[in-house]
Short mmCIF file of C-alpha atoms and ligand atoms in Angstrom, two decimals:
data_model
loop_
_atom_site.label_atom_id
_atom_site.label_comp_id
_atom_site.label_asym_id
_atom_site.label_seq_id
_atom_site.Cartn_x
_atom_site.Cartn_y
_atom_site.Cartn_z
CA UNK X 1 45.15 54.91 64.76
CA UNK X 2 41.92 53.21 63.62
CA UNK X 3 40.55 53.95 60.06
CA UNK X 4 36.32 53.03 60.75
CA UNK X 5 34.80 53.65 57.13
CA UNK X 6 31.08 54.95 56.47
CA UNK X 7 29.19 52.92 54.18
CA UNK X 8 30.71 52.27 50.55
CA UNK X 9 33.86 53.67 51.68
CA UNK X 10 35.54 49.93 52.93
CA UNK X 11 38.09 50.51 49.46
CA UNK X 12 39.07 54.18 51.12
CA UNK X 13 39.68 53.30 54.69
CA UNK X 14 41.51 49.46 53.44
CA UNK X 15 44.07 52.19 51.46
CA UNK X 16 44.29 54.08 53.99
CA UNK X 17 45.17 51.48 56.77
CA UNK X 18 47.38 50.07 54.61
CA UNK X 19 49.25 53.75 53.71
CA UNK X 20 49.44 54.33 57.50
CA UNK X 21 49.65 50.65 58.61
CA UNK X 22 47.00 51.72 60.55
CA UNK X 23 43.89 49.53 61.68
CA UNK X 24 40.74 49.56 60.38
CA UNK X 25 36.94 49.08 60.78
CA UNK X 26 33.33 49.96 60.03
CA UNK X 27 30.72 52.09 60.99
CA UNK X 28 27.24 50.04 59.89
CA UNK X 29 24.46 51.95 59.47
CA UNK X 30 20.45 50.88 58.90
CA UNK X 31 17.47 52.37 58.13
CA UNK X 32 14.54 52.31 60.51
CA UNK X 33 11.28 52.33 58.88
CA UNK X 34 10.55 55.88 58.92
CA UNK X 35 14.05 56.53 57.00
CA UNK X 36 15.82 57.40 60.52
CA UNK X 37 19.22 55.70 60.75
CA UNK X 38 20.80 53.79 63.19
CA UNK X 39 24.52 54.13 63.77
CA UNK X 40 26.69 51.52 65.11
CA UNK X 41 30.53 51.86 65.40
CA UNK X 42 31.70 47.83 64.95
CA UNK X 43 35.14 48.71 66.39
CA UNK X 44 36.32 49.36 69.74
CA UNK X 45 37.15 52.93 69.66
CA UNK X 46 38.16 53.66 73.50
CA UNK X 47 41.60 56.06 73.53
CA UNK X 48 41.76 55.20 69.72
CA UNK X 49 42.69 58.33 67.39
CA UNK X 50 39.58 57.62 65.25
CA UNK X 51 39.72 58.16 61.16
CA UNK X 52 36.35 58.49 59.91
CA UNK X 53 36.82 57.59 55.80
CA UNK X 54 34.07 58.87 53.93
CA UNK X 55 32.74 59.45 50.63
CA UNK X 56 30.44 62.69 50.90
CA UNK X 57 29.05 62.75 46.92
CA UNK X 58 25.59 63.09 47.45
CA UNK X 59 25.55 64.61 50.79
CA UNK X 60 22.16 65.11 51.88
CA UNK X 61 22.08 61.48 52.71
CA UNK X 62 25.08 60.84 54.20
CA UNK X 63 25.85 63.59 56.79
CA UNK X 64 23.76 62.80 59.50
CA UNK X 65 25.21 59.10 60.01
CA UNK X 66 28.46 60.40 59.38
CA UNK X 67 27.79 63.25 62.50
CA UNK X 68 26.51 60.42 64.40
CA UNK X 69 29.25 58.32 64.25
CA UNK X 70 31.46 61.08 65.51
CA UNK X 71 29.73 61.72 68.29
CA UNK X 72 29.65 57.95 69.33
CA UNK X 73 33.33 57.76 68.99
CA UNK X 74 33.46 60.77 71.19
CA UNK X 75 30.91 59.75 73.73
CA UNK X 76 32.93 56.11 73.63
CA UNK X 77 36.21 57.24 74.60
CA UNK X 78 37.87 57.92 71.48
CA UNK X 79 41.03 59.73 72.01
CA UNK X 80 40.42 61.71 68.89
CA UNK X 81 38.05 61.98 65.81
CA UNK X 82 39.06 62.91 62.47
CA UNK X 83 37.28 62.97 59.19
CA UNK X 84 39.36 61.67 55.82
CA UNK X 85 36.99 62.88 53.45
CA UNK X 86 38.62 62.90 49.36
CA UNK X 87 35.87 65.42 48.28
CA UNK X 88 34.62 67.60 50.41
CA UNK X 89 30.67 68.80 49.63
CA UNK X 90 28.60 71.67 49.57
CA UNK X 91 31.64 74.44 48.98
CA UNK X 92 29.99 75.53 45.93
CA UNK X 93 27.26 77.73 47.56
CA UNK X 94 30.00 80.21 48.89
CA UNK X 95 27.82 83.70 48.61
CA UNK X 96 23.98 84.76 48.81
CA UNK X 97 23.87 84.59 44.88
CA UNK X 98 20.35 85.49 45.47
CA UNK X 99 18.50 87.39 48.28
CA UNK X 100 17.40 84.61 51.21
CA UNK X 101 19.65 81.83 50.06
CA UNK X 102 21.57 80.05 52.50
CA UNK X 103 25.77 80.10 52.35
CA UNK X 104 25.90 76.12 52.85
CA UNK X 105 29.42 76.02 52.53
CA UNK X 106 29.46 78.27 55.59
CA UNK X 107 26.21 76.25 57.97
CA UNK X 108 28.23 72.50 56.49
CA UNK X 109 31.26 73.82 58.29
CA UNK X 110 29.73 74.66 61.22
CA UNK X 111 28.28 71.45 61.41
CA UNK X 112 31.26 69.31 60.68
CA UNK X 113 33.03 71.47 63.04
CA UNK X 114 31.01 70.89 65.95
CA UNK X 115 31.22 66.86 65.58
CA UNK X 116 34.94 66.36 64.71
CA UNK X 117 38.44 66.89 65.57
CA UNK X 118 40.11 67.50 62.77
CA UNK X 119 39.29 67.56 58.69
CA UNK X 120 41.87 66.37 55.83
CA UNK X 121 40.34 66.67 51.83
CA UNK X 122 41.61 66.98 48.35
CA UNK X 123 41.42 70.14 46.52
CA UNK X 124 38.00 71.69 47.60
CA UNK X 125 36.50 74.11 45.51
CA UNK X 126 38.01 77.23 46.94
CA UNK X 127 36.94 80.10 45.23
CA UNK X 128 35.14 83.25 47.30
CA UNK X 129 36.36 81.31 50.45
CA UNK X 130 40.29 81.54 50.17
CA UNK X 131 40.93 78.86 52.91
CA UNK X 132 38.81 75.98 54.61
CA UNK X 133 39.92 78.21 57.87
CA UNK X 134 37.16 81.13 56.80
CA UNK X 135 34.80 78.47 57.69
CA UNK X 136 35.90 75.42 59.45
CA UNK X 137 36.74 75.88 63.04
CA UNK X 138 38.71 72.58 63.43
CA UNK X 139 42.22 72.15 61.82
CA UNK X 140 42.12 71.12 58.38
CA UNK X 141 44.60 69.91 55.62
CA UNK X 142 44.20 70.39 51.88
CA UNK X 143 45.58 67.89 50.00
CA UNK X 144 46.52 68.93 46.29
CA UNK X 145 45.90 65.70 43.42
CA UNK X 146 47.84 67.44 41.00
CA UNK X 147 50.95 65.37 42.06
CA UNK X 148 48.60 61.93 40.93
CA UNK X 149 47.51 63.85 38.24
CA UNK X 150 50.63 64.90 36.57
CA UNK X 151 52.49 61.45 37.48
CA UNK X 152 49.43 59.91 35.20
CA UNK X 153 49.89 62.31 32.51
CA UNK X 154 53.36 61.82 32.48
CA UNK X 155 52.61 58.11 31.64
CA UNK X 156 49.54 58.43 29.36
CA UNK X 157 49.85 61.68 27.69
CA UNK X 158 53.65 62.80 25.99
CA UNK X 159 53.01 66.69 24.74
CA UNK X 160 49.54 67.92 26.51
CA UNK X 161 48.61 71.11 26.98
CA UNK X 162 46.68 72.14 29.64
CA UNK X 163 42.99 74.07 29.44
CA UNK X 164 41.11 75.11 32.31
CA UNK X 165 37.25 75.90 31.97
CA UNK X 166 37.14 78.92 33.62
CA UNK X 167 38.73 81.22 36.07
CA UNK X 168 38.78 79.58 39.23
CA UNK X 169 40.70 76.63 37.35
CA UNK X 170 43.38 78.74 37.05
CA UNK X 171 44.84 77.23 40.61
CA UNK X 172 44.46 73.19 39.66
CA UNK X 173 45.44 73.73 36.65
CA UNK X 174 48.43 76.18 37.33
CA UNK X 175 49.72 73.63 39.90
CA UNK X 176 49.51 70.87 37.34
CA UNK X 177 51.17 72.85 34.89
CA UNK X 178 53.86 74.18 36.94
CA UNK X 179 54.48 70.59 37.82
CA UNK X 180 54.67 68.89 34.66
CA UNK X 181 56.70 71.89 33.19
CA UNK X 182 53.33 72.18 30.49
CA UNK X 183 52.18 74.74 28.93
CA UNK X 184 48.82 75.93 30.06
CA UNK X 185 45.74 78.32 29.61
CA UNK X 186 42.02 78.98 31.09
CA UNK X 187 38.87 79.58 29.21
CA UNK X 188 36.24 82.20 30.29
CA UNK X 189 32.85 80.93 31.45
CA UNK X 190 29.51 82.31 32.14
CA UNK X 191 27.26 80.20 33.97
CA UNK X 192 23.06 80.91 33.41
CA UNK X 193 21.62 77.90 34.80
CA UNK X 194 22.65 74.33 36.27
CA UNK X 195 22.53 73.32 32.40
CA UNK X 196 22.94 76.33 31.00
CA UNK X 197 27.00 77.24 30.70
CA UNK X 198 29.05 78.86 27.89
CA UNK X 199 32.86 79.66 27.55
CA UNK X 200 34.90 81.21 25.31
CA UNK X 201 38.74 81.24 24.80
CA UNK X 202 40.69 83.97 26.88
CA UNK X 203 43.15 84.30 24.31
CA UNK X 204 45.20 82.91 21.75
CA UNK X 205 45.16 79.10 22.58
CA UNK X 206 48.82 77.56 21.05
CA UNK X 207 47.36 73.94 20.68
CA UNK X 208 49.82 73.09 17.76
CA UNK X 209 51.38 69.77 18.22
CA UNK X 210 50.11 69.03 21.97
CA UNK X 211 47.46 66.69 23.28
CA UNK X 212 44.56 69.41 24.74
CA UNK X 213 43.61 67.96 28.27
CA UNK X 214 41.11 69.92 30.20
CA UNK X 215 41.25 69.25 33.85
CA UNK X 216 38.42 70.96 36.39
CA UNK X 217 37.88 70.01 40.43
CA UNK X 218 34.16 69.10 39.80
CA UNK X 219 32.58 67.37 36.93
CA UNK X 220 29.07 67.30 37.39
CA UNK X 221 26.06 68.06 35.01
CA UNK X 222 29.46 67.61 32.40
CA UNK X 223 28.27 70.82 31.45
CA UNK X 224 31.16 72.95 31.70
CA UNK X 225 33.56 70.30 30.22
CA UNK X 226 31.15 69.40 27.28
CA UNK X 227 30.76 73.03 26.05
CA UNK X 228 34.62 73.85 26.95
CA UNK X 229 35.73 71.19 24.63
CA UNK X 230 33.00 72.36 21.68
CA UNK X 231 35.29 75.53 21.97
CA UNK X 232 38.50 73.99 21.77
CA UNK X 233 37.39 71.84 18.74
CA UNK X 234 36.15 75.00 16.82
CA UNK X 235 39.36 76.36 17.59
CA UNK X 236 40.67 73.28 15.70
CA UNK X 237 42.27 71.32 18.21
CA UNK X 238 42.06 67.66 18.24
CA UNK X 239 40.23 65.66 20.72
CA UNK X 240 40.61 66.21 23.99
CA UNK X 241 41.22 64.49 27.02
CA UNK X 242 39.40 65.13 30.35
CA UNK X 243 40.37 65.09 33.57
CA UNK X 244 38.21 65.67 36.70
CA UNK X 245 39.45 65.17 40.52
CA UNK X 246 35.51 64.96 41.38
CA UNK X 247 33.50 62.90 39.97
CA UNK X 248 29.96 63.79 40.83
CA UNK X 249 28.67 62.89 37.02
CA UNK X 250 25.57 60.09 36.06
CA UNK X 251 26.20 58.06 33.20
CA UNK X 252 24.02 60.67 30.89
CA UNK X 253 26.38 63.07 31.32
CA UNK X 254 29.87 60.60 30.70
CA UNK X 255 27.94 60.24 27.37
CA UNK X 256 27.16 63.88 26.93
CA UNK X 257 31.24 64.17 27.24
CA UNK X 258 32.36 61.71 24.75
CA UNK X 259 29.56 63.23 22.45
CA UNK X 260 31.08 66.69 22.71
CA UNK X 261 33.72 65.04 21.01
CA UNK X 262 36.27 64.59 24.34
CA UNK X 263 38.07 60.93 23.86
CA UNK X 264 38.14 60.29 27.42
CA UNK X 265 37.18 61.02 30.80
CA UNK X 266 39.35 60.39 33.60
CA UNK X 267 39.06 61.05 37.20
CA UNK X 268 40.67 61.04 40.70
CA UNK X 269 38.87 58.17 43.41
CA UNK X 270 37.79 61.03 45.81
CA UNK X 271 33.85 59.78 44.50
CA UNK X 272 33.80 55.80 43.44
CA UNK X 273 33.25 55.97 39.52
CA UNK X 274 33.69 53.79 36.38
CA UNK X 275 35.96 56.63 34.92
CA UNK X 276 38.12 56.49 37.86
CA UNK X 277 42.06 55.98 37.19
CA UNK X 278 44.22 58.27 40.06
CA UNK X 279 44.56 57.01 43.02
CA UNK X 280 44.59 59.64 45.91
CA UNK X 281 44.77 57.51 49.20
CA UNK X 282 48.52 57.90 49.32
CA UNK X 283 48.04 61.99 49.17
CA UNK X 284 45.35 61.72 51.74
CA UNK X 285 47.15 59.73 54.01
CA UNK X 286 49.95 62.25 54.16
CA UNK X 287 47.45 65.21 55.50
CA UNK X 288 45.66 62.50 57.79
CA UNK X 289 49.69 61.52 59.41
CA UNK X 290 49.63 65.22 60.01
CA UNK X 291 46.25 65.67 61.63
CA UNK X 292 45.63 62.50 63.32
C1 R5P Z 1 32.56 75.19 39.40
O1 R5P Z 1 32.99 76.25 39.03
C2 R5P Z 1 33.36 73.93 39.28
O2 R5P Z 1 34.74 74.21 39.25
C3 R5P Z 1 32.98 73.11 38.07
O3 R5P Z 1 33.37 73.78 36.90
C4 R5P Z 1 31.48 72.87 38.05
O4 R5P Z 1 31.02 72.43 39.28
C5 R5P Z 1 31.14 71.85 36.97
O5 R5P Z 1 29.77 71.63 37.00
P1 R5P Z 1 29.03 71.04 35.74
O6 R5P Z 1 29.71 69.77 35.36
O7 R5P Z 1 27.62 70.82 36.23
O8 R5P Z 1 29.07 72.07 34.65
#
């Protein structure tokens, strides 16, 4: 096996080599001029099963040398060609929420699919889609993080209870709760606008005692999060924790968190960030030994 990482994913594919004592390389990639890139796979790759490790935040500039260097591997012998990828983009646009919008989720698929052999991610956000196998046509693994997750709040956090932000949460959350035998509930959230979010309590919330941690797959605009934990805190909780497994968030919106009165934000490594504390190479490197 030969882990070849995209650009500012060296820290991915190194713990991933190491997890699968596996080797690894690089795929460099330049600029021309005109803003075309040029591709170059710095590893032999002939009869290799190829592990592309990639970090796909930001997507728009990133998928076309990552499609590239697939089909080099391919076209240069590679016995196979898988993609390690800790968060997986563009599942959010799952349904024409509007007449003539495109379903990315469903065209990025297609377009992975066509490149590569196989897929392994951590907890995309699966919400109309039920399963990556709606859209993908190439085996895939999910890879939960609530197992990192709940082994760090088992170090860092004695009595939490666990708050989702809205419905869809219900299934990282649930996991995490189920794990860490913790109680847990979900809030109810209507979304208006990228920056325009509100959510209210589903219920009675029994906060007495216990640490309020809300956890969510995607932390973004901190949106969500910031107005989630205004609710809990008119409840009368205390402060809460945060914790997201994706951390697409600029530093504006780390300090709209913290202002909304949450005492810290923690994430998983699937996106390279300051507030990054979970580790979920050895996860991934499970679903890659099953792929691969
Ligand atoms: C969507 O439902 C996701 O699970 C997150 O709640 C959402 O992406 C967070 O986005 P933001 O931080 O911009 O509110």
């Amino acid at each position: 096996m030969l882990i070849l990482s995209l650009p500012g994913a060296q820290a991915l594919a190194a713990a991933l080599a190491d997890q699968l004592v596996a080797d690894q390389g690089e795929v460099a990639v330049r600029h021309f001029p005109d803003g075309e890139s040029l591709v170059r796979l710095q590893a032999d790759v002939k009869d290799r099963k190829v592990v592309l490790a990639a970090h796909m935040d930001h997507p728009d500039g990133k998928t076309l040398a990552l499609l590239f260097a697939a089909d080099a591997a391919r076209e240069l012998g590679a016995a196979s060609v898988g993609l390690a990828v800790p968060y997986l983009p563009y599942m959010r646009q799952d349904h024409r929420f509007h007449p003539g919008e495109a379903i990315s989720s469903r065209s990025y698929a297609r377009l992975l699919s066509a490149s590569l052999d196989w897929l392994v991610t951590v907890d995309p956000h699966l919400h109309r889609w039920h399963s990556l196998d709606q859209i993908y046509a190439i085996p895939t693994r999910v890879v939960q993080a609530a197992p990192a997750i709940a082994a760090w709040l088992r170090r860092e956090v004695p009595r939490p209870l666990l708050v989702g932000p809205d419905s869809e949460s219900a299934q990282w959350v649930g996991a995490l709760a189920g794990l860490l035998g913790a109680p847990w509930t979900t809030l109810a959230k209507t979304r208006r606008g990228d920056r325009d979010v509100s959510v209210a309590p589903t219920g009675a919330v029994q906060w007495e005692g216990r640490t309020p941690v809300l956890v969510d797959d995607i932390i973004s605009t901190g949106e969500t999060i910031a107005v989630a934990a205004q609710a809990l805190r008119a409840l009368g909780c205390g402060a809460p924790l945060c914790i997201g497994v994706h951390a697409l968030f600029d530093q504006a919106a780390h300090q709209r968190l913290l202002d909304a009165g949450i005492e810290r934000v923690v994430t998983c490594d699937s996106v390279p960030h300051a507030t990054n504390a979970i580790a979920l190479a050895p996860l991934l490197a499970a679903g890659v030994r099953e792929l691969a």
